[in-house]
Amino acid sequence: MTFRSIALAAVGLSVLAGPAMAQNYPTRPVTMVVPFAAGGPTDTVARLIAQSMSQTLGQQVVVENVGGAGGTLGAGRVAKAEPDGYTVLLHHIGQATSATLYRKLPYKTLEDFQTVGLVTDVPMTIVARKDFPAKDMKELVEYVKANKDKVTLANAGVGSASHLCGMLFQDAIKTQLTTVPYKGTGPAMNDLVGSQVDLMCDQTTNTTGQIKGNAIKAYAVTTKDRLASLGDLPTVAEAGLAGMTVGVWHGVYAPKGTPAPVVEKLSGALQTALADQTVIARFAELGTTPEPKERATPAAHDQHLRAEIARWKPIIEAAGTFAD
Ligand code: ASP
């Protein structure tokens, strides 16, 4: 056999392998990268859907936490992974905001990922350590303004939802605070509960249990209406910070170039997970609801991502907080 015939045979095999691979997919475990630390809000969402997706796909969907740089490290890892469906990303609104927040990203947000489907839109809560000296939002704003040099605000790095929410908060009260970045709000929550840091704006998937257990203080929720799961908590508008209404939408991504039938299988498994009664019930306890089937599709997710990049670009540019 000549080198050329061997090469042609190899090309022929890989063309054949394409559809066959997609049909049998998955034949081994799928890694779901969460771009934040374990035990945090994104991790919680990922582990819930991964469990159901594993059942549908007949292979384990294994969550791997790759925290750091506000979610961009983990996202970068998936952007460069083999586009074979065995590495996927579960990311949130940060996938859209980091496209503007970072002057240089190690990937192209719209070109390097294949959207799989939207997952859920999680409210945020403004919370403080339990011994923080403010009983409501009015007192919180007064205290923060009077003590701005010593009040600390935790977040999960530039590009995280807690960073975005903290940015909106500082903007709303026209006061800059010292921010403390973590690899995720899981570890940040440990420090908040331990009173090592003062404030945080974080997702209900991480804060609900701590608020109900009185381990931290809560001042407002960032939804338009109050939440059934935290009924006593006023909305940001009720608490006087109307401009802070924000939700943390999540989506699943594959690397660009992942075969369409594989993306369809992933999307189908995601849709099944979102209709799973256990997932729905747990989401409700945590103050959120799964996206309906028609939003858990590659097309709806792609449209949403593009709209969100466009929506946040002018807001971030006006705030002028960029990272390299
Ligand atoms: N969702 C992140 C986490 O899971 C935190 C954030 O975006 O603020 O830690």
JSON list of C-alpha atoms and ligand atoms in Angstrom, two decimals, residues 34-44 65 70-71 91-94 124 154-157 159-165 182-188 200-203 205-206 248 250, ligand 1:
[
{"chain": "A", "resi": 34, "resn": "VAL", "atom": "CA", "xyz": [-18.75, 23.62, 35.70]},
{"chain": "A", "resi": 35, "resn": "PRO", "atom": "CA", "xyz": [-16.56, 26.73, 35.51]},
{"chain": "A", "resi": 36, "resn": "PHE", "atom": "CA", "xyz": [-16.86, 27.42, 39.26]},
{"chain": "A", "resi": 37, "resn": "ALA", "atom": "CA", "xyz": [-15.90, 25.66, 42.49]},
{"chain": "A", "resi": 38, "resn": "ALA", "atom": "CA", "xyz": [-17.75, 22.64, 43.86]},
{"chain": "A", "resi": 39, "resn": "GLY", "atom": "CA", "xyz": [-20.59, 23.23, 46.30]},
{"chain": "A", "resi": 40, "resn": "GLY", "atom": "CA", "xyz": [-21.70, 26.51, 44.67]},
{"chain": "A", "resi": 41, "resn": "PRO", "atom": "CA", "xyz": [-24.87, 27.45, 42.80]},
{"chain": "A", "resi": 42, "resn": "THR", "atom": "CA", "xyz": [-23.78, 26.41, 39.29]},
{"chain": "A", "resi": 43, "resn": "ASP", "atom": "CA", "xyz": [-22.46, 23.13, 40.65]},
{"chain": "A", "resi": 44, "resn": "THR", "atom": "CA", "xyz": [-25.84, 22.52, 42.31]},
{"chain": "A", "resi": 65, "resn": "ASN", "atom": "CA", "xyz": [-15.30, 21.82, 38.57]},
{"chain": "A", "resi": 70, "resn": "GLY", "atom": "CA", "xyz": [-14.88, 34.31, 36.65]},
{"chain": "A", "resi": 71, "resn": "GLY", "atom": "CA", "xyz": [-15.79, 31.17, 34.72]},
{"chain": "A", "resi": 91, "resn": "HIS", "atom": "CA", "xyz": [-22.35, 27.95, 32.22]},
{"chain": "A", "resi": 92, "resn": "HIS", "atom": "CA", "xyz": [-24.60, 30.86, 33.11]},
{"chain": "A", "resi": 93, "resn": "ILE", "atom": "CA", "xyz": [-25.16, 34.52, 32.18]},
{"chain": "A", "resi": 94, "resn": "GLY", "atom": "CA", "xyz": [-21.37, 34.96, 32.54]},
{"chain": "A", "resi": 124, "resn": "MET", "atom": "CA", "xyz": [-30.18, 36.33, 43.08]},
{"chain": "A", "resi": 154, "resn": "ALA", "atom": "CA", "xyz": [-17.44, 38.71, 47.88]},
{"chain": "A", "resi": 155, "resn": "ASN", "atom": "CA", "xyz": [-17.77, 37.49, 44.30]},
{"chain": "A", "resi": 156, "resn": "ALA", "atom": "CA", "xyz": [-16.67, 34.64, 42.05]},
{"chain": "A", "resi": 157, "resn": "GLY", "atom": "CA", "xyz": [-14.39, 36.79, 39.87]},
{"chain": "A", "resi": 159, "resn": "GLY", "atom": "CA", "xyz": [-17.54, 37.51, 34.66]},
{"chain": "A", "resi": 160, "resn": "SER", "atom": "CA", "xyz": [-19.39, 35.70, 37.44]},
{"chain": "A", "resi": 161, "resn": "ALA", "atom": "CA", "xyz": [-23.01, 36.43, 38.26]},
{"chain": "A", "resi": 162, "resn": "SER", "atom": "CA", "xyz": [-22.07, 37.63, 41.75]},
{"chain": "A", "resi": 163, "resn": "HIS", "atom": "CA", "xyz": [-19.65, 40.07, 40.15]},
{"chain": "A", "resi": 164, "resn": "LEU", "atom": "CA", "xyz": [-22.34, 41.36, 37.78]},
{"chain": "A", "resi": 165, "resn": "CYS", "atom": "CA", "xyz": [-24.88, 41.70, 40.59]},
{"chain": "A", "resi": 182, "resn": "TYR", "atom": "CA", "xyz": [-13.20, 33.49, 44.98]},
{"chain": "A", "resi": 183, "resn": "LYS", "atom": "CA", "xyz": [-13.19, 30.52, 42.58]},
{"chain": "A", "resi": 184, "resn": "GLY", "atom": "CA", "xyz": [-16.91, 30.24, 43.09]},
{"chain": "A", "resi": 185, "resn": "THR", "atom": "CA", "xyz": [-19.52, 31.39, 45.56]},
{"chain": "A", "resi": 186, "resn": "GLY", "atom": "CA", "xyz": [-19.41, 27.96, 47.24]},
{"chain": "A", "resi": 187, "resn": "PRO", "atom": "CA", "xyz": [-16.14, 28.87, 49.00]},
{"chain": "A", "resi": 188, "resn": "ALA", "atom": "CA", "xyz": [-17.29, 32.51, 49.28]},
{"chain": "A", "resi": 200, "resn": "MET", "atom": "CA", "xyz": [-22.48, 39.02, 48.62]},
{"chain": "A", "resi": 201, "resn": "CYS", "atom": "CA", "xyz": [-25.07, 38.93, 45.88]},
{"chain": "A", "resi": 202, "resn": "ASP", "atom": "CA", "xyz": [-25.57, 35.28, 45.05]},
{"chain": "A", "resi": 203, "resn": "GLN", "atom": "CA", "xyz": [-27.99, 32.86, 43.47]},
{"chain": "A", "resi": 205, "resn": "THR", "atom": "CA", "xyz": [-29.48, 27.86, 44.50]},
{"chain": "A", "resi": 206, "resn": "ASN", "atom": "CA", "xyz": [-26.70, 28.67, 47.00]},
{"chain": "A", "resi": 248, "resn": "VAL", "atom": "CA", "xyz": [-29.01, 34.15, 36.13]},
{"chain": "A", "resi": 250, "resn": "HIS", "atom": "CA", "xyz": [-27.91, 28.83, 32.54]},
{"chain": "B", "resi": 1, "resn": "ASP", "atom": "N1", "xyz": [-22.36, 30.71, 39.85]},
{"chain": "B", "resi": 1, "resn": "ASP", "atom": "C1", "xyz": [-21.06, 30.83, 40.45]},
{"chain": "B", "resi": 1, "resn": "ASP", "atom": "C2", "xyz": [-20.72, 29.64, 41.25]},
{"chain": "B", "resi": 1, "resn": "ASP", "atom": "O1", "xyz": [-21.27, 28.59, 41.02]},
{"chain": "B", "resi": 1, "resn": "ASP", "atom": "C3", "xyz": [-20.93, 32.06, 41.21]},
{"chain": "B", "resi": 1, "resn": "ASP", "atom": "C4", "xyz": [-21.26, 33.26, 40.42]},
{"chain": "B", "resi": 1, "resn": "ASP", "atom": "O2", "xyz": [-21.44, 33.23, 39.20]},
{"chain": "B", "resi": 1, "resn": "ASP", "atom": "O3", "xyz": [-21.33, 34.28, 41.04]},
{"chain": "B", "resi": 1, "resn": "ASP", "atom": "O4", "xyz": [-19.88, 29.69, 42.13]}
]
